[in-house]
């Protein structure tokens, strides 16, 4: 048992731990202190224009380096944070961190890189979310149209008034909306009519076999055609091979994101990737 093993035992997180309720509780207890202990950090994954291969933006992704569990994957701790309500303080920490990083990066670059952040429904339903969002936006003097808010379809399915109201307000503030993991979950095309999405991200499940599986290829083409018809830009997620990038590019997808271009990077490594370090030496 974890307790018997002692307080400072360092263990790697494994999928089997998913089924262990006691461990889940332990994880939540640790997560409760993650912000104050400085265990959370952000990484940024470059997004490239598929035609020019220029970096045009990045997605901010959260990481948790727990003193007890080691690196815990976001697919594990984000749902836990959502269920427990911890996503609100954690999400606030994230906004502050990302906005600070991006305003510093933009200053160094001398241009504005678009940044995408993931926001979950629990955050949008929190009454003080909008006010805090606006506060950080002002504090770091970020242009709202340089920010994309990624939300998942399942969030929209919940369809509650607070969530919808919050999204409307963000759009009025000039924020752009991106529909994440498109094609998974409960795809309802009506959401694309209801909100002015500027971007759709094709889920990596569809991108994986895009150049070999005719079914997946057909689905991607249909998504791209639909998005184009609506004037919405298309991002291919999880691009790992040149064949996938070529397919997306040939069929008019706009942006690619995936290990082919870069893994998610810490801010200083992102600067290196963007060649900022080289330029500042001149
Ligand atoms: P997502 O928003 O769909 O993020 C894309 C995921 O795909 C990331 O996983 C990224 O590391 C991974 N990925 C990117 N390129 C490739 C590739 O070429 N191959 C493969 N196999 N994977 C690739 P990650 O970082 O583990 O995040 C998982 C999910 O956790 C995210 O999915 C998002 O839903 C959630 N998440 C991450 N950070 C945050 C956050 O700050 N707030 C919220 N609310 N959710 C977050
Ligand atoms: Mg995302
Ligand atoms: Mg996604
Ligand atoms: Mg996802």
Short mmCIF file of C-alpha atoms and ligand atoms in Angstrom, two decimals:
data_model
loop_
_atom_site.label_atom_id
_atom_site.label_comp_id
_atom_site.label_asym_id
_atom_site.label_seq_id
_atom_site.Cartn_x
_atom_site.Cartn_y
_atom_site.Cartn_z
CA UNK A 1 0.00 0.00 0.00
CA UNK A 2 1.10 3.50 -0.71
CA UNK A 3 0.82 4.72 2.90
CA UNK A 4 2.80 1.78 4.25
CA UNK A 5 5.47 2.45 1.66
CA UNK A 6 6.17 5.82 3.27
CA UNK A 7 5.47 9.44 2.54
CA UNK A 8 8.19 10.24 0.10
CA UNK A 9 7.82 7.19 -2.06
CA UNK A 10 8.12 8.12 -5.70
CA UNK A 11 6.05 5.99 -8.02
CA UNK A 12 5.40 6.10 -11.70
CA UNK A 13 1.84 6.44 -12.79
CA UNK A 14 0.56 3.40 -14.69
CA UNK A 15 -2.79 2.77 -16.43
CA UNK A 16 -3.66 0.03 -13.90
CA UNK A 17 -3.87 2.75 -11.29
CA UNK A 18 -6.99 4.03 -13.05
CA UNK A 19 -9.04 1.27 -11.50
CA UNK A 20 -7.83 1.82 -7.96
CA UNK A 21 -10.29 4.03 -6.06
CA UNK A 22 -7.99 4.56 -3.06
CA UNK A 23 -5.23 5.68 -5.36
CA UNK A 24 -7.61 8.03 -7.10
CA UNK A 25 -8.33 9.70 -3.79
CA UNK A 26 -4.60 9.97 -3.10
CA UNK A 27 -4.09 11.52 -6.50
CA UNK A 28 -6.80 14.08 -5.79
CA UNK A 29 -5.24 14.90 -2.42
CA UNK A 30 -1.89 15.50 -4.12
CA UNK A 31 -3.51 17.53 -6.90
CA UNK A 32 -5.10 19.77 -4.27
CA UNK A 33 -1.59 21.00 -3.38
CA UNK A 34 -0.05 20.93 -6.85
CA UNK A 35 -0.39 24.69 -7.50
CA UNK A 36 1.11 25.87 -4.19
CA UNK A 37 3.93 23.33 -4.43
CA UNK A 38 4.80 24.50 -7.93
CA UNK A 39 4.29 21.04 -9.42
CA UNK A 40 2.34 22.22 -12.46
CA UNK A 41 4.02 23.59 -15.56
CA UNK A 42 3.04 24.41 -19.11
CA UNK A 43 4.40 23.14 -22.40
CA UNK A 44 3.69 24.59 -25.83
CA UNK A 45 3.28 22.60 -29.02
CA UNK A 46 4.01 24.50 -32.25
CA UNK A 47 1.35 24.65 -34.96
CA UNK A 48 2.57 25.11 -38.51
CA UNK A 49 1.08 26.48 -41.68
CA UNK A 50 0.94 23.32 -43.83
CA UNK A 51 1.82 25.19 -47.00
CA UNK A 52 4.78 27.25 -45.82
CA UNK A 53 5.78 25.15 -42.77
CA UNK A 54 6.01 28.39 -40.82
CA UNK A 55 5.09 28.28 -37.12
CA UNK A 56 1.94 30.35 -36.76
CA UNK A 57 0.91 29.46 -33.25
CA UNK A 58 1.05 26.96 -30.44
CA UNK A 59 -1.20 25.03 -28.09
CA UNK A 60 -0.66 25.37 -24.35
CA UNK A 61 -0.75 21.98 -22.62
CA UNK A 62 -0.56 21.38 -18.89
CA UNK A 63 1.86 19.04 -17.16
CA UNK A 64 1.93 17.79 -13.57
CA UNK A 65 5.15 16.62 -12.04
CA UNK A 66 3.93 15.17 -8.76
CA UNK A 67 6.48 14.58 -6.00
CA UNK A 68 4.59 11.41 -5.17
CA UNK A 69 3.46 10.04 -8.53
CA UNK A 70 5.99 11.48 -10.92
CA UNK A 71 4.69 12.78 -14.25
CA UNK A 72 0.93 12.28 -14.31
CA UNK A 73 -0.60 12.54 -17.81
CA UNK A 74 -3.27 15.23 -18.34
CA UNK A 75 -5.77 12.64 -19.58
CA UNK A 76 -5.61 11.34 -16.02
CA UNK A 77 -5.52 14.47 -13.87
CA UNK A 78 -7.66 16.88 -15.93
CA UNK A 79 -10.82 14.73 -15.59
CA UNK A 80 -10.07 14.38 -11.87
CA UNK A 81 -9.66 18.15 -11.60
CA UNK A 82 -12.95 18.65 -13.41
CA UNK A 83 -14.90 16.24 -11.23
CA UNK A 84 -13.48 17.65 -7.99
CA UNK A 85 -13.80 21.31 -8.97
CA UNK A 86 -10.02 21.73 -8.65
CA UNK A 87 -10.00 22.74 -12.32
CA UNK A 88 -11.04 26.24 -11.22
CA UNK A 89 -7.93 27.15 -9.16
CA UNK A 90 -5.76 25.10 -11.52
CA UNK A 91 -7.30 26.77 -14.56
CA UNK A 92 -6.70 30.17 -13.04
CA UNK A 93 -3.05 29.28 -12.44
CA UNK A 94 -2.89 28.18 -16.09
CA UNK A 95 -4.32 31.44 -17.45
CA UNK A 96 -1.85 33.50 -15.46
CA UNK A 97 1.12 31.32 -16.49
CA UNK A 98 0.21 31.11 -20.19
CA UNK A 99 -0.58 34.81 -20.55
CA UNK A 100 2.71 35.74 -18.85
CA UNK A 101 4.66 33.31 -21.07
CA UNK A 102 3.00 34.43 -24.28
CA UNK A 103 3.38 38.14 -23.65
CA UNK A 104 7.10 37.56 -22.93
CA UNK A 105 7.42 35.40 -26.04
CA UNK A 106 5.69 37.95 -28.26
CA UNK A 107 7.99 40.68 -26.96
CA UNK A 108 11.06 38.58 -27.76
CA UNK A 109 9.75 37.54 -31.17
CA UNK A 110 8.52 40.97 -32.14
CA UNK A 111 5.42 39.37 -33.61
CA UNK A 112 2.24 37.82 -32.30
CA UNK A 113 2.05 34.08 -32.12
CA UNK A 114 -1.47 32.71 -31.77
CA UNK A 115 -1.91 30.65 -28.63
CA UNK A 116 -4.59 28.07 -28.02
CA UNK A 117 -5.73 27.17 -24.54
CA UNK A 118 -7.97 24.29 -23.44
CA UNK A 119 -10.92 25.28 -21.32
CA UNK A 120 -13.29 22.77 -19.78
CA UNK A 121 -17.00 23.19 -19.15
CA UNK A 122 -16.57 23.31 -15.39
CA UNK A 123 -14.49 26.45 -15.86
CA UNK A 124 -17.02 28.12 -18.13
CA UNK A 125 -19.77 27.46 -15.61
CA UNK A 126 -17.78 29.08 -12.78
CA UNK A 127 -19.42 32.49 -12.25
CA UNK A 128 -16.14 34.37 -11.71
CA UNK A 129 -14.37 32.85 -14.73
CA UNK A 130 -15.11 35.68 -17.18
CA UNK A 131 -14.03 38.38 -14.80
CA UNK A 132 -10.74 36.65 -14.03
CA UNK A 133 -10.15 35.94 -17.69
CA UNK A 134 -10.60 39.61 -18.51
CA UNK A 135 -8.33 40.57 -15.62
CA UNK A 136 -5.41 38.47 -16.90
CA UNK A 137 -5.98 39.60 -20.46
CA UNK A 138 -5.67 43.24 -19.34
CA UNK A 139 -2.75 42.56 -17.03
CA UNK A 140 -0.66 41.08 -19.82
CA UNK A 141 -2.06 43.37 -22.54
CA UNK A 142 -2.74 40.48 -24.90
CA UNK A 143 -4.72 40.94 -28.09
CA UNK A 144 -7.90 38.87 -27.74
CA UNK A 145 -7.79 37.73 -31.37
CA UNK A 146 -4.39 36.15 -30.73
CA UNK A 147 -6.07 33.70 -28.37
CA UNK A 148 -8.01 30.61 -29.29
CA UNK A 149 -10.21 28.86 -26.80
CA UNK A 150 -10.34 25.14 -27.45
CA UNK A 151 -13.46 23.40 -26.34
CA UNK A 152 -14.67 19.89 -26.95
CA UNK A 153 -17.96 18.84 -28.46
CA UNK A 154 -19.01 17.00 -25.31
CA UNK A 155 -18.95 20.35 -23.54
CA UNK A 156 -21.48 21.74 -25.97
CA UNK A 157 -23.71 18.71 -25.60
CA UNK A 158 -24.21 19.66 -21.97
CA UNK A 159 -25.91 22.73 -23.36
CA UNK A 160 -26.48 24.62 -20.13
CA UNK A 161 -27.19 28.31 -20.04
CA UNK A 162 -24.15 29.35 -18.01
CA UNK A 163 -21.77 27.63 -20.45
CA UNK A 164 -23.43 29.09 -23.52
CA UNK A 165 -23.59 32.56 -21.96
CA UNK A 166 -19.91 32.43 -21.10
CA UNK A 167 -18.95 31.37 -24.63
CA UNK A 168 -21.04 34.19 -26.07
CA UNK A 169 -19.29 36.67 -23.82
CA UNK A 170 -15.82 35.39 -24.80
CA UNK A 171 -16.72 35.77 -28.46
CA UNK A 172 -17.95 39.32 -27.83
CA UNK A 173 -14.59 40.05 -26.18
CA UNK A 174 -12.92 39.10 -29.47
CA UNK A 175 -11.71 35.62 -28.52
CA UNK A 176 -11.67 32.96 -31.21
CA UNK A 177 -13.22 29.55 -30.65
CA UNK A 178 -11.70 26.26 -31.73
CA UNK A 179 -13.57 22.96 -31.71
CA UNK A 180 -11.17 20.36 -30.34
CA UNK A 181 -11.10 16.63 -31.12
CA UNK A 182 -13.59 17.05 -33.94
CA UNK A 183 -15.13 13.79 -35.10
CA UNK A 184 -15.07 12.10 -31.71
CA UNK A 185 -17.81 12.18 -29.12
CA UNK A 186 -21.21 13.46 -30.02
CA UNK A 187 -20.64 15.32 -33.23
CA UNK A 188 -23.49 17.65 -33.73
CA UNK A 189 -23.02 19.90 -36.67
CA UNK A 190 -25.58 22.32 -35.30
CA UNK A 191 -22.98 23.65 -32.83
CA UNK A 192 -21.03 24.99 -35.76
CA UNK A 193 -24.05 27.10 -36.65
CA UNK A 194 -24.77 28.16 -33.11
CA UNK A 195 -21.32 29.53 -32.32
CA UNK A 196 -18.92 31.37 -34.58
CA UNK A 197 -16.09 28.83 -34.48
CA UNK A 198 -13.02 30.02 -36.35
CA UNK A 199 -11.27 26.65 -36.19
CA UNK A 200 -11.90 22.90 -36.19
CA UNK A 201 -9.25 20.44 -35.04
CA UNK A 202 -9.53 17.03 -36.68
CA UNK A 203 -8.94 14.46 -33.96
CA UNK A 204 -5.72 12.50 -34.24
CA UNK A 205 -7.71 9.25 -34.37
CA UNK A 206 -8.74 10.26 -37.90
CA UNK A 207 -5.36 11.65 -38.90
CA UNK A 208 -3.43 8.50 -37.92
CA UNK A 209 -4.42 6.35 -40.91
CA UNK A 210 -5.34 9.21 -43.22
CA UNK A 211 -2.97 8.12 -45.99
CA UNK A 212 -3.72 4.39 -45.77
CA UNK A 213 -7.34 3.95 -44.68
CA UNK A 214 -9.86 5.11 -47.34
CA UNK A 215 -12.59 5.47 -44.69
CA UNK A 216 -10.53 7.80 -42.53
CA UNK A 217 -9.40 9.70 -45.61
CA UNK A 218 -13.03 10.19 -46.70
CA UNK A 219 -14.00 11.44 -43.24
CA UNK A 220 -11.15 13.95 -43.19
CA UNK A 221 -12.06 15.20 -46.64
CA UNK A 222 -15.67 15.66 -45.59
CA UNK A 223 -14.65 17.58 -42.48
CA UNK A 224 -12.31 19.81 -44.49
CA UNK A 225 -14.96 20.47 -47.17
CA UNK A 226 -17.56 21.33 -44.57
CA UNK A 227 -15.19 23.65 -42.70
CA UNK A 228 -14.16 25.40 -45.93
CA UNK A 229 -17.80 25.90 -46.84
CA UNK A 230 -18.33 27.58 -43.49
CA UNK A 231 -15.15 29.65 -43.71
CA UNK A 232 -13.58 27.84 -40.76
CA UNK A 233 -9.86 26.99 -40.62
CA UNK A 234 -8.83 23.36 -40.21
CA UNK A 235 -6.08 21.95 -38.01
CA UNK A 236 -4.89 18.34 -38.31
CA UNK A 237 -3.94 16.99 -34.87
CA UNK A 238 -1.36 14.30 -34.20
CA UNK A 239 0.56 14.68 -37.46
CA UNK A 240 3.49 12.27 -37.13
CA UNK A 241 4.51 11.52 -40.73
CA UNK A 242 5.23 13.40 -43.93
CA UNK A 243 2.54 11.30 -45.63
CA UNK A 244 -0.07 12.61 -43.21
CA UNK A 245 1.15 16.20 -43.59
CA UNK A 246 1.15 15.87 -47.40
CA UNK A 247 -2.35 14.45 -47.45
CA UNK A 248 -3.69 17.26 -45.25
CA UNK A 249 -1.84 19.90 -47.22
CA UNK A 250 -2.96 18.55 -50.61
CA UNK A 251 -6.54 18.58 -49.43
CA UNK A 252 -6.44 22.18 -48.22
CA UNK A 253 -6.22 21.72 -44.47
CA UNK A 254 -4.60 24.89 -43.12
CA UNK A 255 -2.56 23.94 -40.08
CA UNK A 256 -0.73 20.90 -38.76
CA UNK A 257 0.18 20.01 -35.20
CA UNK A 258 2.07 16.91 -34.18
CA UNK A 259 5.34 15.19 -33.41
CA UNK A 260 6.44 15.53 -37.06
CA UNK A 261 6.88 19.25 -36.45
CA UNK A 262 7.57 19.23 -32.73
CA UNK A 263 6.61 17.70 -29.42
CA UNK A 264 5.14 20.08 -26.82
CA UNK A 265 8.05 22.19 -25.51
CA UNK A 266 8.86 24.19 -22.43
CA UNK A 267 8.91 27.93 -23.10
CA UNK A 268 12.71 28.17 -23.36
CA UNK A 269 12.80 25.24 -25.79
CA UNK A 270 10.02 26.82 -27.83
CA UNK A 271 12.19 29.94 -28.09
CA UNK A 272 15.03 27.75 -29.31
CA UNK A 273 12.73 26.06 -31.82
CA UNK A 274 11.64 29.47 -33.08
CA UNK A 275 15.27 30.54 -33.42
CA UNK A 276 14.86 33.41 -30.98
CA UNK A 277 18.04 32.47 -29.14
CA UNK A 278 20.05 32.66 -32.37
CA UNK A 279 18.67 36.05 -33.31
CA UNK A 280 19.39 37.62 -29.90
CA UNK A 281 23.10 36.69 -30.24
CA UNK A 282 23.57 38.80 -33.34
P1 LIG B 1 -5.91 17.93 -26.68
O1 LIG B 1 -6.34 19.32 -26.34
O2 LIG B 1 -6.60 17.28 -27.80
O3 LIG B 1 -4.34 18.04 -26.94
C1 LIG B 1 -3.66 17.33 -27.93
C2 LIG B 1 -2.95 16.13 -27.34
O4 LIG B 1 -2.31 15.40 -28.39
C3 LIG B 1 -1.84 16.50 -26.36
O5 LIG B 1 -1.85 15.50 -25.35
C4 LIG B 1 -0.58 16.38 -27.21
O6 LIG B 1 0.59 16.17 -26.46
C5 LIG B 1 -0.93 15.19 -28.06
N1 LIG B 1 -0.19 15.14 -29.32
C6 LIG B 1 0.22 16.16 -30.09
N2 LIG B 1 0.83 15.75 -31.20
C7 LIG B 1 0.82 14.41 -31.16
C8 LIG B 1 1.31 13.38 -32.05
O7 LIG B 1 1.89 13.64 -33.11
N3 LIG B 1 1.10 12.09 -31.67
C9 LIG B 1 0.46 11.77 -30.51
N4 LIG B 1 0.30 10.48 -30.22
N5 LIG B 1 -0.01 12.70 -29.66
C10 LIG B 1 0.17 14.01 -29.98
P2 LIG B 1 -1.66 15.86 -23.80
O8 LIG B 1 -0.71 17.01 -23.66
O9 LIG B 1 -1.36 14.58 -23.11
O10 LIG B 1 -3.09 16.39 -23.36
C11 LIG B 1 -4.20 15.53 -23.34
C12 LIG B 1 -5.46 16.31 -23.15
O11 LIG B 1 -5.53 16.90 -21.85
C13 LIG B 1 -5.62 17.47 -24.13
O12 LIG B 1 -6.06 16.99 -25.38
C14 LIG B 1 -6.66 18.30 -23.40
O13 LIG B 1 -7.96 17.82 -23.64
C15 LIG B 1 -6.29 18.08 -21.95
N6 LIG B 1 -5.50 19.24 -21.44
C16 LIG B 1 -4.16 19.46 -21.54
N7 LIG B 1 -3.82 20.64 -20.97
C17 LIG B 1 -4.97 21.19 -20.52
C18 LIG B 1 -5.31 22.42 -19.82
O14 LIG B 1 -4.45 23.30 -19.57
N8 LIG B 1 -6.63 22.62 -19.50
C19 LIG B 1 -7.60 21.70 -19.81
N9 LIG B 1 -8.87 21.99 -19.43
N10 LIG B 1 -7.33 20.56 -20.46
C20 LIG B 1 -6.04 20.30 -20.82
MG1 LIG B 2 -6.66 20.94 -27.33
MG1 LIG B 3 -7.43 17.66 -29.46
MG1 LIG B 4 -8.18 15.51 -26.36
#
